[in-house]
Amino acid sequence: MESETSLRMLVDQAVETAIQEQIIYTNELDAEAVNRITSALRAELSGAKDPERRQRDLEYVLHTYGVDMALQLGQDGISNDISADTQSTFAKILALIDISAVLSDSGVLDASLAFTLLEETMDMVDMTQAGSIFSHIERRAEFLRRGVSATGGKGVVMLRMCNGLLRRIPQSTMSEFAGRVQIFVANTFALSERSGVNLRGDTDTMHIAKPDETSDDPLYKSFWLLQKYFADPKMLQTGDSVKAFVDAATMTVDEFRRTINSRVPPISLDPTGKENLRHLTAQALFRMQLADTMVKCQVLLQILIFIKHVLALTGDALQKLRETATNKLVINEFVLTNTERASLMDIRKRAIHQLVGAANDRGLLSRTAQFILFHESNWFRWKSESCRPFEPQPLPEELVAEMQAAAKGFLAHGTVIFGTCSSKSTGKMMDSGPSLWDLPPVTVDDVEGLGGQVQNMDLLAAMKRLDVYCREDSDYELLTASEQARADLLQWRALRESVHEDVFRNVNPASHALTSLRTLVFPASAEDGATMEVE
C-alpha cells in the first residue's frame, strides 16, 4: 500500500509539472519533455527489486488516477478556458494522456495503456466532455498511431474505444463529432482494412424515421417513404417498388421546385458545424421542413446517390462487375424495364437541376456532387472484389539499394548537352560542345544563381542563349535539371522582353511562340541553322 502511495505522489508531481510547463497545450506531443518530467517514475521502476511487479503497480495507479479524474470531471464540468485554471481536472486528464502515451511508446508500460485509460475515461464522461478530450487525441494522433495494428495490441483497444463512442454519440445533434471519430479511425488504418469495409454489404435499417401512419397527406407519405428506400435499397427488388419510388421522388422534387426561394443565402461547402439535420416526422413541422434549404439539398443528394447505386447494379454495368466479382454478397441485382430505367434517369436529371436552385449557389453544389459520384464509379467493383488492398507493397530493400546505386552511377557521368544539330543548308551535323561522357558531374553551383544570369538581359541576348532549345530536334524532356532550369528562365526572359520591345504582337498565335520569336529576332541564323552556344 505504501508503494502505491509513493507512486501516486510521483504521478501527481508529473501531472502538475506537465500542466505548469504547458506541455498539454502544444499541437504536437513533446516526448523529450515528458521523458524529463517522468524521470522519477522511471527511476522508481528501474531500481525496484521486482521491476515487473512495480510496473503493474504503476499501471494500476494510473488507472485509479484516471478513474478519479473522470469522476471529478463529471462534477466540475469543463471550463471554457482550460488554460486559466492550471489545476483543473480536465487539464490533469490531458496530462495523464500524454504521460501514459510516452511511457507506453518507450516500453516502460504496456503498449495499449494509453488507449485503455482513454476508453475508461470516455465511458465515464458525457458526450460534450468526451468531445473536448477527443480534440486532444486528434492533436496527438501522429504519436498515438505509432505501431498501431487493427489485429492486435493497442489498435484493438483504439477501435473498441472509437466504436463505443460512435454507439453513444447522438447522430441527430452531434453528427460532426461522429464524423471526427470516423475520420480518426480511417486515417489510422488502411482504407482496405477488413474491420471497416462492410464486406457483407449490410445496411442500417434500425434508424429509419418513423412517420405518422395515420396521415392522409400523399406528399407527407411520399416524402418519408423515400427515406425507407435510401436506408434499404433492396426494397426496390420487390413488386411495384420501382413505380412507388419514382412516384414518391417525382412528387417530392416537384414540391421542391414550387418552394424555391431565390432570396435565401447560398449553401456553403465549408464546414460550419450546422450541417446535421434532425428528421422530425411531426405533421405540424412538415411544411416548414419542405421550405428548409438544407432539407431540400440533403434529400436531392440522397436521390442522386440512390439512383447511382441502382443503375450501377443493372445491365452491362452489372455484367462487368460479375466478371471479376469474388464477393457475391454485395451484388444486389436490380431488374429494370426500359421504361423504369428511363424514369430513374429522368428523376436524376430533374434532381440535378433542382439542386442548382435549392442551393442557390450558381450550381457549385450540384457540380461538386456530380464530380464526386462520377469518381466513385469504381467503388462497386472494389467492394465486389472483396476490398482488395490497393496500397502498394514496399519495394525490397535490396532492389532499392540496387536502383540507388545505378542512379548514382548514371548521374556521375555529367549533364546532357545537345551539342549537335542539323544544318538546313548543308544537311551536315555540327558539333558545338563536348559529349555526355566528357563532362564533369553536376554540382549545386550549376543550379544556384540562375536567376541572376538572366537579369538585365535584352531580347537578343536571351534568344542567342536560348537558341538551341528552340530547335525542333531538341527534346526538352531529355535535358538535365540544371539545363531545364536555365531554359525556363531564358524562355521567361525572352517572352517578357518581347512584350516590352513590342515584338510579341507580331508572333503568329498558331505557331510556337519561341520559334516565331527566333525568326523575328535573327532571321539570318534561322536560315543557315547555325547553333548558338548555351552558356
Short mmCIF file of C-alpha atoms in Angstrom, two decimals:
data_model
loop_
_atom_site.label_atom_id
_atom_site.label_comp_id
_atom_site.label_asym_id
_atom_site.label_seq_id
_atom_site.Cartn_x
_atom_site.Cartn_y
_atom_site.Cartn_z
CA MET A 1 0.00 0.00 0.00
CA GLU A 2 2.85 2.33 0.83
CA SER A 3 4.44 1.61 -2.53
CA GLU A 4 1.22 2.59 -4.34
CA THR A 5 1.04 5.76 -2.28
CA SER A 6 4.56 6.74 -3.29
CA LEU A 7 3.77 6.03 -6.92
CA ARG A 8 0.60 8.14 -6.67
CA MET A 9 2.66 11.04 -5.34
CA LEU A 10 5.10 10.73 -8.23
CA VAL A 11 2.22 10.63 -10.73
CA ASP A 12 0.67 13.74 -9.14
CA GLN A 13 4.01 15.51 -9.36
CA ALA A 14 4.49 14.58 -13.03
CA VAL A 15 0.95 15.69 -13.94
CA GLU A 16 1.33 19.06 -12.21
CA THR A 17 4.69 19.65 -13.89
CA ALA A 18 3.22 18.84 -17.32
CA ILE A 19 0.45 21.37 -16.73
CA GLN A 20 2.76 24.09 -15.40
CA GLU A 21 5.17 23.73 -18.35
CA GLN A 22 2.22 23.99 -20.80
CA ILE A 23 3.09 20.65 -22.40
CA ILE A 24 -0.57 19.68 -22.79
CA TYR A 25 -1.38 22.77 -24.87
CA THR A 26 1.12 22.16 -27.69
CA ASN A 27 -0.08 20.92 -31.07
CA GLU A 28 2.47 18.10 -31.10
CA LEU A 29 3.49 15.95 -28.17
CA ASP A 30 6.94 16.87 -26.79
CA ALA A 31 8.19 13.38 -25.91
CA GLU A 32 11.53 14.67 -24.61
CA ALA A 33 9.82 16.99 -22.13
CA VAL A 34 7.53 14.21 -20.93
CA ASN A 35 10.50 11.87 -20.51
CA ARG A 36 12.19 14.53 -18.39
CA ILE A 37 9.26 15.08 -16.05
CA THR A 38 8.71 11.32 -15.65
CA SER A 39 12.35 10.57 -14.84
CA ALA A 40 11.44 9.90 -11.19
CA LEU A 41 8.88 7.30 -12.23
CA ARG A 42 11.40 5.60 -14.50
CA ALA A 43 13.97 5.55 -11.73
CA GLU A 44 11.44 4.04 -9.35
CA LEU A 45 10.80 1.18 -11.78
CA SER A 46 14.41 0.53 -12.70
CA GLY A 47 15.52 0.50 -9.04
CA ALA A 48 12.84 -1.92 -7.83
CA LYS A 49 13.74 -5.45 -6.78
CA ASP A 50 10.87 -6.79 -8.90
CA PRO A 51 10.53 -4.42 -11.90
CA GLU A 52 7.60 -6.31 -13.47
CA ARG A 53 5.53 -6.12 -10.30
CA ARG A 54 6.45 -2.46 -9.88
CA GLN A 55 5.30 -1.88 -13.48
CA ARG A 56 1.93 -3.47 -12.72
CA ASP A 57 1.64 -1.28 -9.62
CA LEU A 58 2.28 1.85 -11.68
CA GLU A 59 -0.29 0.82 -14.29
CA TYR A 60 -2.82 0.25 -11.51
CA VAL A 61 -2.07 3.68 -10.04
CA LEU A 62 -2.54 5.33 -13.44
CA HIS A 63 -5.86 3.50 -13.86
CA THR A 64 -7.15 4.63 -10.47
CA TYR A 65 -5.89 8.17 -11.11
CA GLY A 66 -7.75 8.29 -14.42
CA VAL A 67 -10.97 6.97 -12.85
CA ASP A 68 -10.76 9.54 -10.04
CA MET A 69 -10.25 12.38 -12.51
CA ALA A 70 -13.12 11.18 -14.73
CA LEU A 71 -15.48 11.07 -11.74
CA GLN A 72 -14.34 14.51 -10.66
CA LEU A 73 -14.77 15.84 -14.18
CA GLY A 74 -18.44 14.87 -14.08
CA GLN A 75 -18.84 17.11 -11.05
CA ASP A 76 -16.67 20.04 -12.16
CA GLY A 77 -17.53 20.17 -15.85
CA ILE A 78 -15.19 21.78 -18.40
CA SER A 79 -14.21 25.42 -18.20
CA ASN A 80 -14.41 27.49 -21.35
CA ASP A 81 -10.75 28.42 -20.86
CA ILE A 82 -8.84 25.45 -19.52
CA SER A 83 -5.56 27.36 -19.60
CA ALA A 84 -6.88 29.79 -17.00
CA ASP A 85 -7.02 27.09 -14.32
CA THR A 86 -3.83 25.02 -14.34
CA GLN A 87 -5.20 22.73 -11.63
CA SER A 88 -8.43 21.90 -13.45
CA THR A 89 -9.49 18.27 -13.61
CA PHE A 90 -9.69 18.45 -17.38
CA ALA A 91 -6.06 19.60 -17.62
CA LYS A 92 -5.00 16.71 -15.40
CA ILE A 93 -6.73 14.22 -17.70
CA LEU A 94 -4.90 15.65 -20.70
CA ALA A 95 -1.60 15.44 -18.85
CA LEU A 96 -2.33 11.83 -17.90
CA ILE A 97 -2.94 11.01 -21.58
CA ASP A 98 0.41 12.50 -22.61
CA ILE A 99 2.34 10.79 -19.81
CA SER A 100 0.81 7.35 -20.40
CA ALA A 101 1.32 7.67 -24.18
CA VAL A 102 5.05 8.42 -23.83
CA LEU A 103 5.63 5.74 -21.20
CA SER A 104 3.82 3.18 -23.36
CA ASP A 105 5.69 4.17 -26.52
CA SER A 106 9.07 3.86 -24.81
CA GLY A 107 8.26 0.37 -23.50
CA VAL A 108 8.15 1.32 -19.82
CA LEU A 109 4.46 0.38 -19.60
CA ASP A 110 2.06 -1.77 -21.63
CA ALA A 111 1.75 -0.56 -25.22
CA SER A 112 -2.05 -0.32 -25.04
CA LEU A 113 -2.20 1.51 -21.69
CA ALA A 114 -2.88 4.97 -23.15
CA PHE A 115 -5.93 3.82 -25.13
CA THR A 116 -7.12 1.68 -22.22
CA LEU A 117 -7.14 4.77 -19.99
CA LEU A 118 -8.88 6.74 -22.73
CA GLU A 119 -11.52 4.05 -23.14
CA GLU A 120 -12.27 4.03 -19.41
CA THR A 121 -12.39 7.82 -19.29
CA MET A 122 -14.71 8.11 -22.30
CA ASP A 123 -17.12 5.63 -20.72
CA MET A 124 -17.41 7.79 -17.58
CA VAL A 125 -17.97 11.26 -19.08
CA ASP A 126 -20.80 12.78 -21.09
CA MET A 127 -20.56 13.39 -24.81
CA THR A 128 -19.67 17.10 -24.53
CA GLN A 129 -16.75 16.28 -22.27
CA ALA A 130 -15.78 13.33 -24.49
CA GLY A 131 -15.67 15.69 -27.48
CA SER A 132 -13.25 18.01 -25.69
CA ILE A 133 -10.99 15.10 -24.72
CA PHE A 134 -11.15 13.74 -28.26
CA SER A 135 -9.87 17.08 -29.56
CA HIS A 136 -6.70 16.42 -27.56
CA ILE A 137 -6.49 12.92 -29.05
CA GLU A 138 -6.64 14.44 -32.54
CA ARG A 139 -3.72 16.74 -31.71
CA ARG A 140 -1.73 13.72 -30.50
CA ALA A 141 -2.85 11.46 -33.36
CA GLU A 142 0.55 11.14 -35.02
CA PHE A 143 2.18 9.98 -31.78
CA LEU A 144 -0.67 7.71 -30.67
CA ARG A 145 -0.79 5.92 -34.05
CA ARG A 146 2.77 4.65 -33.82
CA GLY A 147 2.85 0.89 -34.28
CA VAL A 148 -0.94 0.56 -34.45
CA SER A 149 -2.34 -2.65 -35.92
CA ALA A 150 -6.01 -3.47 -36.36
CA THR A 151 -5.43 -7.13 -35.49
CA GLY A 152 -3.83 -6.78 -32.08
CA GLY A 153 -2.25 -4.62 -29.41
CA LYS A 154 -3.34 -1.04 -28.85
CA GLY A 155 -5.06 -0.93 -32.24
CA VAL A 156 -7.82 -3.23 -30.99
CA VAL A 157 -8.30 -1.07 -27.87
CA MET A 158 -8.44 2.06 -30.01
CA LEU A 159 -11.10 0.53 -32.28
CA ARG A 160 -13.12 -0.55 -29.25
CA MET A 161 -12.95 2.95 -27.80
CA CYS A 162 -13.98 4.62 -31.08
CA ASN A 163 -16.81 2.14 -31.71
CA GLY A 164 -18.05 2.74 -28.18
CA LEU A 165 -18.10 6.48 -28.84
CA LEU A 166 -19.96 6.02 -32.14
CA ARG A 167 -22.65 3.98 -30.38
CA ARG A 168 -23.16 6.68 -27.74
CA ILE A 169 -22.92 9.82 -29.88
CA PRO A 170 -26.41 11.14 -30.74
CA GLN A 171 -26.46 11.25 -34.54
CA SER A 172 -29.18 13.88 -34.71
CA THR A 173 -27.36 16.53 -32.65
CA MET A 174 -23.65 15.60 -32.69
CA SER A 175 -23.07 14.18 -36.16
CA GLU A 176 -19.96 16.33 -36.56
CA PHE A 177 -18.36 14.62 -33.54
CA ALA A 178 -19.25 11.22 -35.00
CA GLY A 179 -17.64 12.22 -38.28
CA ARG A 180 -14.44 13.26 -36.49
CA VAL A 181 -14.24 9.85 -34.82
CA GLN A 182 -14.74 8.06 -38.13
CA ILE A 183 -12.09 10.21 -39.83
CA PHE A 184 -9.66 9.46 -36.99
CA VAL A 185 -10.17 5.72 -37.47
CA ALA A 186 -9.96 5.99 -41.27
CA ASN A 187 -6.67 7.89 -41.06
CA THR A 188 -5.24 5.36 -38.62
CA PHE A 189 -5.81 2.19 -40.64
CA ALA A 190 -5.60 1.40 -44.32
CA LEU A 191 -8.77 2.00 -46.31
CA SER A 192 -8.90 -1.69 -47.19
CA GLU A 193 -8.71 -2.83 -43.55
CA ARG A 194 -11.24 -5.67 -43.13
CA SER A 195 -12.71 -4.28 -39.92
CA GLY A 196 -14.10 -1.23 -41.69
CA VAL A 197 -15.14 -2.17 -45.21
CA ASN A 198 -18.52 -3.88 -44.54
CA LEU A 199 -17.79 -6.93 -46.69
CA ARG A 200 -21.35 -8.26 -46.37
CA GLY A 201 -22.88 -5.03 -47.63
CA ASP A 202 -25.17 -4.61 -44.62
CA THR A 203 -27.45 -1.57 -44.48
CA ASP A 204 -28.65 0.31 -41.41
CA THR A 205 -32.39 -0.25 -41.16
CA MET A 206 -32.60 0.43 -37.42
CA HIS A 207 -32.60 4.23 -37.59
CA ILE A 208 -35.24 4.93 -40.24
CA ALA A 209 -37.51 7.85 -39.44
CA LYS A 210 -40.99 6.64 -38.49
CA PRO A 211 -43.71 8.91 -39.89
CA ASP A 212 -47.28 9.16 -38.68
CA GLU A 213 -49.08 6.20 -40.26
CA THR A 214 -52.48 7.84 -39.77
CA SER A 215 -51.69 10.78 -42.05
CA ASP A 216 -53.74 11.07 -45.25
CA ASP A 217 -51.42 13.66 -46.87
CA PRO A 218 -49.96 11.97 -50.01
CA LEU A 219 -46.97 14.35 -50.10
CA TYR A 220 -46.17 13.59 -46.45
CA LYS A 221 -46.30 9.84 -47.12
CA SER A 222 -44.21 10.09 -50.28
CA PHE A 223 -41.53 12.23 -48.62
CA TRP A 224 -40.94 9.81 -45.74
CA LEU A 225 -41.26 6.75 -47.99
CA LEU A 226 -38.10 7.90 -49.75
CA GLN A 227 -36.12 7.54 -46.51
CA LYS A 228 -37.02 3.85 -46.37
CA TYR A 229 -35.64 3.31 -49.87
CA PHE A 230 -32.47 5.26 -49.04
CA ALA A 231 -31.87 3.13 -45.93
CA ASP A 232 -32.58 -0.20 -47.65
CA PRO A 233 -32.10 -0.20 -51.46
CA LYS A 234 -33.13 -3.86 -51.60
CA MET A 235 -36.75 -2.68 -51.26
CA LEU A 236 -36.54 -1.82 -54.97
CA GLN A 237 -36.42 -5.53 -55.83
CA THR A 238 -39.96 -6.36 -54.75
CA GLY A 239 -43.28 -5.91 -56.58
CA ASP A 240 -44.08 -2.48 -57.96
CA SER A 241 -41.49 -0.81 -55.74
CA VAL A 242 -39.79 0.95 -58.66
CA LYS A 243 -43.01 2.71 -59.61
CA ALA A 244 -43.66 3.60 -55.96
CA PHE A 245 -40.19 5.13 -55.65
CA VAL A 246 -40.49 7.06 -58.92
CA ASP A 247 -43.90 8.45 -57.92
CA ALA A 248 -42.66 9.47 -54.46
CA ALA A 249 -39.48 11.06 -55.84
CA THR A 250 -41.42 12.89 -58.57
CA MET A 251 -43.90 14.35 -56.09
CA THR A 252 -41.10 15.44 -53.75
CA VAL A 253 -38.94 17.04 -56.47
CA ASP A 254 -41.96 18.87 -57.90
CA GLU A 255 -42.73 20.27 -54.45
CA PHE A 256 -39.12 21.44 -54.06
CA ARG A 257 -39.42 23.25 -57.39
CA ARG A 258 -42.54 25.07 -56.25
CA THR A 259 -40.96 26.23 -52.98
CA ILE A 260 -37.63 27.52 -54.33
CA ASN A 261 -36.76 30.90 -52.85
CA SER A 262 -34.04 32.83 -54.67
CA ARG A 263 -33.60 35.18 -51.71
CA VAL A 264 -32.24 32.57 -49.31
CA PRO A 265 -28.45 32.65 -48.70
CA PRO A 266 -26.45 30.18 -50.81
CA ILE A 267 -25.33 26.86 -49.39
CA SER A 268 -21.70 26.89 -48.24
CA LEU A 269 -19.46 23.90 -48.88
CA ASP A 270 -17.22 24.92 -45.98
CA PRO A 271 -17.96 23.13 -42.67
CA THR A 272 -19.96 25.30 -40.29
CA GLY A 273 -20.94 22.75 -37.63
CA LYS A 274 -24.63 23.16 -38.53
CA GLU A 275 -24.85 20.55 -41.29
CA ASN A 276 -26.55 17.89 -39.16
CA LEU A 277 -30.31 17.58 -39.69
CA ARG A 278 -32.89 16.02 -37.44
CA HIS A 279 -35.63 14.05 -39.15
CA LEU A 280 -38.71 15.33 -37.34
CA THR A 281 -41.77 13.48 -38.62
CA ALA A 282 -44.47 15.57 -36.91
CA GLN A 283 -47.04 16.70 -39.47
CA ALA A 284 -47.12 20.17 -37.94
CA LEU A 285 -43.45 20.66 -38.93
CA PHE A 286 -43.67 19.08 -42.36
CA ARG A 287 -44.28 22.23 -44.43
CA MET A 288 -41.51 24.07 -42.60
CA GLN A 289 -39.07 21.27 -43.40
CA LEU A 290 -40.00 21.32 -47.08
CA ALA A 291 -39.11 25.03 -47.19
CA ASP A 292 -35.74 24.46 -45.48
CA THR A 293 -32.79 24.72 -47.86
CA MET A 294 -30.68 22.14 -46.02
CA VAL A 295 -33.52 19.58 -46.10
CA LYS A 296 -34.02 20.08 -49.83
CA CYS A 297 -30.33 19.70 -50.64
CA GLN A 298 -29.94 16.62 -48.46
CA VAL A 299 -32.91 14.79 -49.99
CA LEU A 300 -31.85 15.69 -53.54
CA LEU A 301 -28.34 14.40 -52.84
CA GLN A 302 -29.82 11.20 -51.42
CA ILE A 303 -31.85 10.74 -54.61
CA LEU A 304 -28.72 11.12 -56.75
CA ILE A 305 -26.74 8.65 -54.63
CA PHE A 306 -29.57 6.12 -54.59
CA ILE A 307 -30.12 6.20 -58.36
CA LYS A 308 -26.36 5.96 -58.93
CA HIS A 309 -26.33 2.83 -56.74
CA VAL A 310 -29.25 1.20 -58.56
CA LEU A 311 -28.02 1.89 -62.09
CA ALA A 312 -24.57 0.53 -61.21
CA LEU A 313 -26.17 -2.85 -60.45
CA THR A 314 -28.17 -3.24 -63.65
CA GLY A 315 -27.50 -4.16 -67.27
CA ASP A 316 -23.99 -4.03 -68.71
CA ALA A 317 -22.55 -2.44 -65.56
CA LEU A 318 -23.70 -5.41 -63.51
CA GLN A 319 -22.27 -7.87 -66.04
CA LYS A 320 -18.85 -6.22 -65.80
CA LEU A 321 -18.96 -6.49 -62.01
CA ARG A 322 -19.77 -10.19 -62.16
CA GLU A 323 -16.78 -10.92 -64.38
CA THR A 324 -14.31 -10.07 -61.61
CA ALA A 325 -16.51 -10.40 -58.51
CA THR A 326 -15.34 -12.60 -55.65
CA ASN A 327 -17.81 -11.25 -53.06
CA LYS A 328 -21.34 -12.04 -54.24
CA LEU A 329 -22.93 -10.62 -51.08
CA VAL A 330 -22.68 -7.01 -52.23
CA ILE A 331 -24.08 -7.61 -55.73
CA ASN A 332 -27.81 -7.00 -55.42
CA GLU A 333 -29.22 -7.22 -58.93
CA PHE A 334 -31.95 -4.76 -59.84
CA VAL A 335 -34.08 -5.89 -62.78
CA LEU A 336 -35.42 -2.82 -64.54
CA THR A 337 -37.50 -2.45 -67.66
CA ASN A 338 -36.54 0.16 -70.23
CA THR A 339 -39.40 2.34 -69.02
CA GLU A 340 -38.31 2.08 -65.38
CA ARG A 341 -34.71 2.85 -66.27
CA ALA A 342 -35.79 5.88 -68.29
CA SER A 343 -37.91 7.06 -65.34
CA LEU A 344 -34.95 6.85 -62.97
CA MET A 345 -32.75 8.71 -65.43
CA ASP A 346 -35.39 11.43 -65.72
CA ILE A 347 -35.64 11.75 -61.92
CA ARG A 348 -31.87 12.03 -61.69
CA LYS A 349 -31.82 14.78 -64.33
CA ARG A 350 -34.54 16.74 -62.54
CA ALA A 351 -32.85 16.31 -59.15
CA ILE A 352 -29.60 17.74 -60.55
CA HIS A 353 -31.49 20.70 -61.96
CA GLN A 354 -33.42 21.34 -58.74
CA LEU A 355 -30.22 21.11 -56.69
CA VAL A 356 -28.95 24.19 -58.50
CA GLY A 357 -31.99 26.22 -57.47
CA ALA A 358 -32.26 24.81 -53.95
CA ALA A 359 -28.62 25.54 -53.08
CA ASN A 360 -28.79 28.98 -54.76
CA ASP A 361 -25.02 28.83 -55.37
CA ARG A 362 -24.91 29.01 -59.19
CA GLY A 363 -24.59 25.24 -59.44
CA LEU A 364 -21.48 24.75 -57.29
CA LEU A 365 -23.05 22.11 -55.03
CA SER A 366 -24.63 20.32 -57.99
CA ARG A 367 -21.35 20.17 -59.93
CA THR A 368 -19.47 19.02 -56.85
CA ALA A 369 -21.98 16.23 -56.21
CA GLN A 370 -21.80 15.02 -59.82
CA PHE A 371 -17.99 15.13 -59.72
CA ILE A 372 -17.85 13.01 -56.56
CA LEU A 373 -20.39 10.48 -57.82
CA PHE A 374 -18.51 10.15 -61.10
CA HIS A 375 -15.25 9.40 -59.31
CA GLU A 376 -16.96 6.86 -57.05
CA SER A 377 -17.80 4.65 -60.04
CA ASN A 378 -15.17 2.07 -59.14
CA TRP A 379 -16.44 1.72 -55.56
CA PHE A 380 -18.81 -1.11 -56.51
CA ARG A 381 -16.07 -3.01 -58.29
CA TRP A 382 -13.77 -2.65 -55.27
CA LYS A 383 -16.50 -3.98 -52.97
CA SER A 384 -17.33 -6.87 -55.27
CA GLU A 385 -13.65 -7.85 -55.38
CA SER A 386 -13.62 -8.26 -51.58
CA CYS A 387 -11.99 -4.85 -51.00
CA ARG A 388 -8.55 -5.85 -52.16
CA PRO A 389 -5.78 -3.67 -50.70
CA PHE A 390 -4.66 -1.11 -53.21
CA GLU A 391 -1.83 0.34 -51.14
CA PRO A 392 1.37 -0.63 -52.96
CA GLN A 393 3.67 -3.02 -51.17
CA PRO A 394 7.06 -1.55 -50.23
CA LEU A 395 9.90 -2.46 -52.55
CA PRO A 396 12.50 -4.90 -51.22
CA GLU A 397 15.45 -3.15 -49.62
CA GLU A 398 17.86 -4.98 -51.93
CA LEU A 399 16.06 -3.63 -55.01
CA VAL A 400 16.01 -0.08 -53.62
CA ALA A 401 19.76 -0.24 -52.93
CA GLU A 402 20.41 -1.56 -56.45
CA MET A 403 18.32 1.22 -58.04
CA GLN A 404 20.07 3.89 -55.97
CA ALA A 405 23.48 2.58 -56.96
CA ALA A 406 22.50 2.55 -60.64
CA ALA A 407 21.16 6.11 -60.44
CA LYS A 408 24.31 7.39 -58.76
CA GLY A 409 26.45 5.72 -61.41
CA PHE A 410 24.45 7.29 -64.22
CA LEU A 411 24.45 10.80 -62.74
CA ALA A 412 28.20 10.64 -62.11
CA HIS A 413 28.78 10.89 -65.89
CA GLY A 414 27.60 14.50 -66.00
CA THR A 415 24.93 16.58 -67.70
CA VAL A 416 23.42 16.05 -71.13
CA ILE A 417 24.30 18.74 -73.69
CA PHE A 418 22.72 18.77 -77.12
CA GLY A 419 25.89 19.78 -78.92
CA THR A 420 24.87 18.63 -82.39
CA CYS A 421 22.20 19.81 -84.75
CA SER A 422 21.44 19.51 -88.41
CA SER A 423 22.13 22.44 -90.72
CA LYS A 424 19.22 23.23 -93.02
CA SER A 425 21.57 24.40 -95.79
CA THR A 426 24.21 21.65 -95.77
CA GLY A 427 22.39 18.81 -94.03
CA LYS A 428 25.58 18.07 -92.06
CA MET A 429 25.77 17.50 -88.31
CA MET A 430 27.51 20.35 -86.49
CA ASP A 431 29.30 19.73 -83.17
CA SER A 432 29.01 22.61 -80.71
CA GLY A 433 30.14 21.05 -77.44
CA PRO A 434 31.54 18.07 -75.58
CA SER A 435 29.67 14.77 -75.35
CA LEU A 436 27.94 13.36 -72.29
CA TRP A 437 30.92 11.30 -71.13
CA ASP A 438 33.41 14.18 -71.31
CA LEU A 439 31.55 16.47 -68.89
CA PRO A 440 32.12 16.82 -65.12
CA PRO A 441 29.41 15.84 -62.60
CA VAL A 442 26.57 18.26 -61.85
CA THR A 443 27.12 20.44 -58.77
CA VAL A 444 24.88 22.73 -56.74
CA ASP A 445 26.60 25.73 -58.30
CA ASP A 446 25.16 24.70 -61.69
CA VAL A 447 21.65 25.49 -60.46
CA GLU A 448 22.18 28.24 -57.89
CA GLY A 449 22.25 31.79 -59.17
CA LEU A 450 20.44 31.07 -62.43
CA GLY A 451 18.02 33.90 -61.75
CA GLY A 452 20.87 36.39 -61.65
CA GLN A 453 22.17 35.24 -65.03
CA VAL A 454 19.10 36.50 -66.89
CA GLN A 455 18.69 39.83 -65.10
CA ASN A 456 19.14 42.92 -67.29
CA MET A 457 19.37 40.69 -70.38
CA ASP A 458 17.82 42.09 -73.55
CA LEU A 459 15.79 40.14 -76.06
CA LEU A 460 18.62 39.43 -78.50
CA ALA A 461 20.97 38.14 -75.80
CA ALA A 462 18.29 35.92 -74.30
CA MET A 463 17.38 34.44 -77.68
CA LYS A 464 21.02 33.73 -78.55
CA ARG A 465 21.45 31.71 -75.38
CA LEU A 466 18.07 30.06 -75.81
CA ASP A 467 18.53 29.24 -79.50
CA VAL A 468 19.39 25.59 -79.04
CA TYR A 469 16.18 24.96 -77.09
CA CYS A 470 14.04 26.42 -79.90
CA ARG A 471 15.09 23.79 -82.43
CA GLU A 472 12.71 21.03 -83.44
CA ASP A 473 15.42 18.39 -82.93
CA SER A 474 15.95 19.37 -79.27
CA ASP A 475 13.88 17.38 -76.75
CA TYR A 476 13.20 19.41 -73.59
CA GLU A 477 12.29 16.29 -71.61
CA LEU A 478 15.78 14.87 -72.13
CA LEU A 479 17.56 17.87 -70.64
CA THR A 480 19.12 17.69 -67.22
CA ALA A 481 17.61 19.53 -64.26
CA SER A 482 20.11 22.38 -64.49
CA GLU A 483 19.52 22.76 -68.24
CA GLN A 484 15.75 22.76 -67.82
CA ALA A 485 16.01 25.42 -65.13
CA ARG A 486 18.25 27.51 -67.38
CA ALA A 487 15.90 27.09 -70.37
CA ASP A 488 12.81 28.03 -68.32
CA LEU A 489 14.42 31.24 -67.08
CA LEU A 490 15.60 32.17 -70.55
CA GLN A 491 12.14 31.49 -72.01
CA TRP A 492 10.52 33.70 -69.42
CA ARG A 493 13.05 36.48 -70.02
CA ALA A 494 12.73 36.31 -73.79
CA LEU A 495 8.94 36.42 -73.77
CA ARG A 496 8.93 39.24 -71.23
CA GLU A 497 11.39 41.34 -73.21
CA SER A 498 9.48 40.67 -76.43
CA VAL A 499 6.43 42.30 -74.85
CA HIS A 500 8.44 45.34 -73.74
CA GLU A 501 10.03 45.73 -77.18
CA ASP A 502 6.63 45.41 -78.90
CA VAL A 503 7.71 42.28 -80.81
CA PHE A 504 5.38 39.71 -79.27
CA ARG A 505 2.30 41.10 -81.03
CA ASN A 506 3.83 40.06 -84.36
CA VAL A 507 4.08 36.41 -83.31
CA ASN A 508 1.73 34.01 -85.06
CA PRO A 509 -0.55 32.58 -82.28
CA ALA A 510 -0.89 29.28 -84.15
CA SER A 511 2.86 28.60 -84.01
CA HIS A 512 5.29 28.02 -81.19
CA ALA A 513 5.92 31.43 -79.60
CA LEU A 514 9.65 30.98 -79.05
CA THR A 515 10.29 29.61 -82.56
CA SER A 516 8.45 32.55 -84.08
CA LEU A 517 10.35 34.97 -81.88
CA ARG A 518 13.61 33.41 -83.04
CA THR A 519 12.71 34.05 -86.67
CA LEU A 520 11.80 37.66 -85.91
CA VAL A 521 14.88 38.44 -83.83
CA PHE A 522 17.65 36.95 -86.02
CA PRO A 523 16.29 35.62 -89.30
CA ALA A 524 19.74 35.16 -90.77
CA SER A 525 20.73 32.48 -88.31
CA ALA A 526 17.35 30.80 -88.75
CA GLU A 527 18.12 30.21 -92.42
CA ASP A 528 21.53 28.60 -92.12
CA GLY A 529 20.75 26.57 -88.99
CA ALA A 530 23.80 27.81 -87.07
CA THR A 531 23.75 26.89 -83.40
CA MET A 532 24.41 29.44 -80.67
CA GLU A 533 26.31 28.16 -77.66
CA VAL A 534 24.33 27.93 -74.45
CA GLU A 535 26.30 29.36 -71.57
#
